[in-house]
mmCIF file of C-alpha atoms in Angstrom:
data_model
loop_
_atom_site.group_PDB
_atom_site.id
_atom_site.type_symbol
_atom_site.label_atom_id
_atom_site.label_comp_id
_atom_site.label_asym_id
_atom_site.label_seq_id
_atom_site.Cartn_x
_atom_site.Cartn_y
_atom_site.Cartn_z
ATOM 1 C CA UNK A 11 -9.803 -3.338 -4.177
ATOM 2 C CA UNK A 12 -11.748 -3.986 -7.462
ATOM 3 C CA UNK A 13 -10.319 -7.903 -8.844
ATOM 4 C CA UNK A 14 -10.772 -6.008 -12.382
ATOM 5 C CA UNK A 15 -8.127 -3.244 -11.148
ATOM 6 C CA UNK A 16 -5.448 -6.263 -10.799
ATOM 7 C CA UNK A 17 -6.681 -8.310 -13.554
ATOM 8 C CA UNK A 18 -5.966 -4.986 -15.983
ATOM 9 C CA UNK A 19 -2.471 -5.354 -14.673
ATOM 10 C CA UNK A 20 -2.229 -8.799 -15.610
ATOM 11 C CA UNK A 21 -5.037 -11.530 -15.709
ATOM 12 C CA UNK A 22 -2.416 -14.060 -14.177
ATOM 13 C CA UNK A 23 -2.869 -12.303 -10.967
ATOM 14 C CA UNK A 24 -5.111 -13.990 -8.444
ATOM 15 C CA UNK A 25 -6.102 -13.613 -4.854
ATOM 16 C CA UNK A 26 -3.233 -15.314 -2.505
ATOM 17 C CA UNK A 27 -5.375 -16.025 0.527
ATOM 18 C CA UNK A 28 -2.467 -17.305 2.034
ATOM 19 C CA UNK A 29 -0.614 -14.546 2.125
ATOM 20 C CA UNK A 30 1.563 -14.102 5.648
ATOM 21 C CA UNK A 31 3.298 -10.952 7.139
ATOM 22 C CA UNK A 32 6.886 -11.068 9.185
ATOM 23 C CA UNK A 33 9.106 -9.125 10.135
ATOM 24 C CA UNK A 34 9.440 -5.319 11.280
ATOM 25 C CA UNK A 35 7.533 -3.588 7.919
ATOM 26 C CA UNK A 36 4.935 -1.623 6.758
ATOM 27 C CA UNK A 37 2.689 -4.693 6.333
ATOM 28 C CA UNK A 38 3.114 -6.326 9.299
ATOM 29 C CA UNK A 39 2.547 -2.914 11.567
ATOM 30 C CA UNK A 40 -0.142 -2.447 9.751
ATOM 31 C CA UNK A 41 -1.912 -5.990 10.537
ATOM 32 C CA UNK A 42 -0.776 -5.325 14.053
ATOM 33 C CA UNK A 43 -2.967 -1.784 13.794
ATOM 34 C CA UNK A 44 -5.917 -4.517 13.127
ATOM 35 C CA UNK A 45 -5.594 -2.884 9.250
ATOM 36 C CA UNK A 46 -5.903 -5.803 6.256
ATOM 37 C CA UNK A 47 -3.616 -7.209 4.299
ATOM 38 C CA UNK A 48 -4.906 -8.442 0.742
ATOM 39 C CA UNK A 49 -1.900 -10.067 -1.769
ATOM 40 C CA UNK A 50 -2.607 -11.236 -5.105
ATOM 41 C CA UNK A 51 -0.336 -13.552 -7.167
ATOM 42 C CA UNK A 52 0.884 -14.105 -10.312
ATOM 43 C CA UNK A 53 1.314 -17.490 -11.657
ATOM 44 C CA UNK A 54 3.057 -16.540 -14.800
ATOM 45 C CA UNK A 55 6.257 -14.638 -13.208
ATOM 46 C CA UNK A 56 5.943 -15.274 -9.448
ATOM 47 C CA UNK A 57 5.111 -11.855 -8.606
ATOM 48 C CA UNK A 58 2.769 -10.610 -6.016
ATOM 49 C CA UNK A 59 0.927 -7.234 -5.113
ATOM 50 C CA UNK A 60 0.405 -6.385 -1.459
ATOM 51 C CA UNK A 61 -1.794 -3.864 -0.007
ATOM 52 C CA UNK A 62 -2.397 -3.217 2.977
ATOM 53 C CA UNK A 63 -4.630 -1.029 4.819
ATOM 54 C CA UNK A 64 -5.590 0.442 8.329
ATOM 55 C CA UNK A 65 -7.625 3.003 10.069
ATOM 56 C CA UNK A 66 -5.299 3.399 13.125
ATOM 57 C CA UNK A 67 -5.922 6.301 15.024
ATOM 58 C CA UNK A 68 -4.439 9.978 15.089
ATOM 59 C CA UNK A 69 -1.609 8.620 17.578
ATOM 60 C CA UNK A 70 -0.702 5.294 15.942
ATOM 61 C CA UNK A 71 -1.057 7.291 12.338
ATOM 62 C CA UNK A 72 1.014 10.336 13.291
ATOM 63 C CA UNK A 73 4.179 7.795 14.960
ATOM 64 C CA UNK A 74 3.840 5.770 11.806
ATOM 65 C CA UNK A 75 3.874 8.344 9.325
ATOM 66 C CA UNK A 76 6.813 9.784 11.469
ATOM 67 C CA UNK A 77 8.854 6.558 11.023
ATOM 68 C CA UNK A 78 8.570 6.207 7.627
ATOM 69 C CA UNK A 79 8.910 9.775 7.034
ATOM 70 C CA UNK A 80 12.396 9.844 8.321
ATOM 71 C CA UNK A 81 13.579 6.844 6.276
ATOM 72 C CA UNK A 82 11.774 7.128 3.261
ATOM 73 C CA UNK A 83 11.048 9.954 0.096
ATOM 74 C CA UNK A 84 8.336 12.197 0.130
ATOM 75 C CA UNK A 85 6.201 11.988 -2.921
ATOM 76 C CA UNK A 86 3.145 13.896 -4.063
ATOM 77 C CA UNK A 87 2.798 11.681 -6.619
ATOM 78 C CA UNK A 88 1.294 9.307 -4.328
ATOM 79 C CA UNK A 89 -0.875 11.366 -2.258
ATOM 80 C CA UNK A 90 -4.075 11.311 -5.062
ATOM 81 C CA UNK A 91 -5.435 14.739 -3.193
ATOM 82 C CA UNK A 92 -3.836 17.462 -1.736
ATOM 83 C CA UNK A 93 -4.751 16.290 2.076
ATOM 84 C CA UNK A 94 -3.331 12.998 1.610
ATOM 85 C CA UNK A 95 0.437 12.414 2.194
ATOM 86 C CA UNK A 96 2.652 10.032 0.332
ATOM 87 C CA UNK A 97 6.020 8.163 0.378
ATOM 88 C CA UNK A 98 8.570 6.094 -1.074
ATOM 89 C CA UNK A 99 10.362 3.794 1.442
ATOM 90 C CA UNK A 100 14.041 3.010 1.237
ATOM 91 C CA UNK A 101 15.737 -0.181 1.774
ATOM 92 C CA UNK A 102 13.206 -2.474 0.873
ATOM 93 C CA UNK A 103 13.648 -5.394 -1.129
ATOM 94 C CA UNK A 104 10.301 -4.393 -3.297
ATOM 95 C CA UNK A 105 9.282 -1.309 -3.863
ATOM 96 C CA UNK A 106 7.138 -0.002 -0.856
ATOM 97 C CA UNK A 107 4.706 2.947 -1.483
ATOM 98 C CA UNK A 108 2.660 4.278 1.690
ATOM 99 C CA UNK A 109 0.100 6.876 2.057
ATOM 100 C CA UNK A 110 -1.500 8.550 4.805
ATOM 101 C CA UNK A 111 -5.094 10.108 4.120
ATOM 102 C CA UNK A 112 -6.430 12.906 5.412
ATOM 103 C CA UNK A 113 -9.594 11.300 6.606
ATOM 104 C CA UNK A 114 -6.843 8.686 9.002
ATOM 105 C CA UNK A 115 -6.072 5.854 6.767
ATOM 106 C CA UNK A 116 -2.641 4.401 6.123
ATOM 107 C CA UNK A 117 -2.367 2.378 2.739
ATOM 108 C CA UNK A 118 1.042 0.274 2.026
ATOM 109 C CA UNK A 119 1.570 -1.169 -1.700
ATOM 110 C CA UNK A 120 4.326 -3.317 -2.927
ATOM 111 C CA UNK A 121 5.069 -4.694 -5.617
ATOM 112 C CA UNK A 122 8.541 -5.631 -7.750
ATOM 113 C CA UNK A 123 5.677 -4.767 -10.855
ATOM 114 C CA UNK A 124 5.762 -0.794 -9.241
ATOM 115 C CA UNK A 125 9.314 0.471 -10.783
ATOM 116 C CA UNK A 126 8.036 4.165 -9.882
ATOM 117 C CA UNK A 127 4.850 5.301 -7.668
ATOM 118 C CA UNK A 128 3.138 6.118 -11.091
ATOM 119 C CA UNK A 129 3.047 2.635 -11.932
ATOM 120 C CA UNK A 130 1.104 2.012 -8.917
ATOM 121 C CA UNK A 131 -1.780 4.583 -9.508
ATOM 122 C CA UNK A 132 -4.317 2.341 -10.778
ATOM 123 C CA UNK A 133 -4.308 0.600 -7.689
ATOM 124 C CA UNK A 134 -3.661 3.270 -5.461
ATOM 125 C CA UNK A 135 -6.612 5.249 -6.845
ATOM 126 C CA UNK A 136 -9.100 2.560 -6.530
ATOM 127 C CA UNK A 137 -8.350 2.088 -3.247
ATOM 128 C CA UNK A 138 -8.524 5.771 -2.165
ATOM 129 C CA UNK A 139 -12.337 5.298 -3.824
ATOM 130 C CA UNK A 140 -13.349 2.464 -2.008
ATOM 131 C CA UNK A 141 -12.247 3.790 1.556
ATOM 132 C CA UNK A 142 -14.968 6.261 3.346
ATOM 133 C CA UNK A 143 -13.674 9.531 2.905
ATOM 134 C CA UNK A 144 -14.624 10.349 6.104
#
């Protein structure tokens, strides 16, 4: 993702290079898929921005998507095209917005900055630009 996309958020966001993943989340399955995880923070407020991202396979993609499926909110707001599949998750201490592509890619943002999946289209879409498409 584009530095300029988080510094139009706010320009006291900056790379976290140490950001770590734990637990049984979006995030951390997804570094386990041998996806990325990229986390900016700010150094005004505290808050971060996580993304993560992986290319995991029909399988792995289908019993993720499955999983958070059944605990989370559809919403097409997320999806960006009609092929591409989006979600709210529930129960999370940030909000947690995945999407599954139609060309197999499974993106995860959070953020406490993201009070609805509109908030989050800026990154979301220039993400969806910089993956292949195919």
């Amino acid at each position: 993702m584009a530095d300029s996309t988080v510094a139009a958020i706010s320009p006291d966001f900056a790379a976290d290079p140490g950001a770590e993943v734990s637990g049984d989340n979006s995030f951390a399955t997804i570094v386990g898929l041998d996806g990325k995880l990229c986390s900016w923070l700010n150094s005004a407020s505290g808050s971060s921005i996580s993304v993560g991202v992986a290319d995991p396979g029909s399988a792995a993609l289908a019993t993720n998507e499955a999983k958070i499926k059944a605990s989370g909110t559809a919403n097409a707001a997320l999806s960006g095209t009609s092929g591409n599949r989006g979600y709210v998750e529930s129960s999370t201490e940030a909000p947690v917005f995945d999407i599954f592509t139609e060309s197999g890619y499974w993106i995860s943002i959070s953020s406490v900055i993201f009070d609805s999946p509109s908030s989050a289209d800026s990154v979301l879409s220039n993400i969806l630009q910089t993956l292949p498409s195919g």
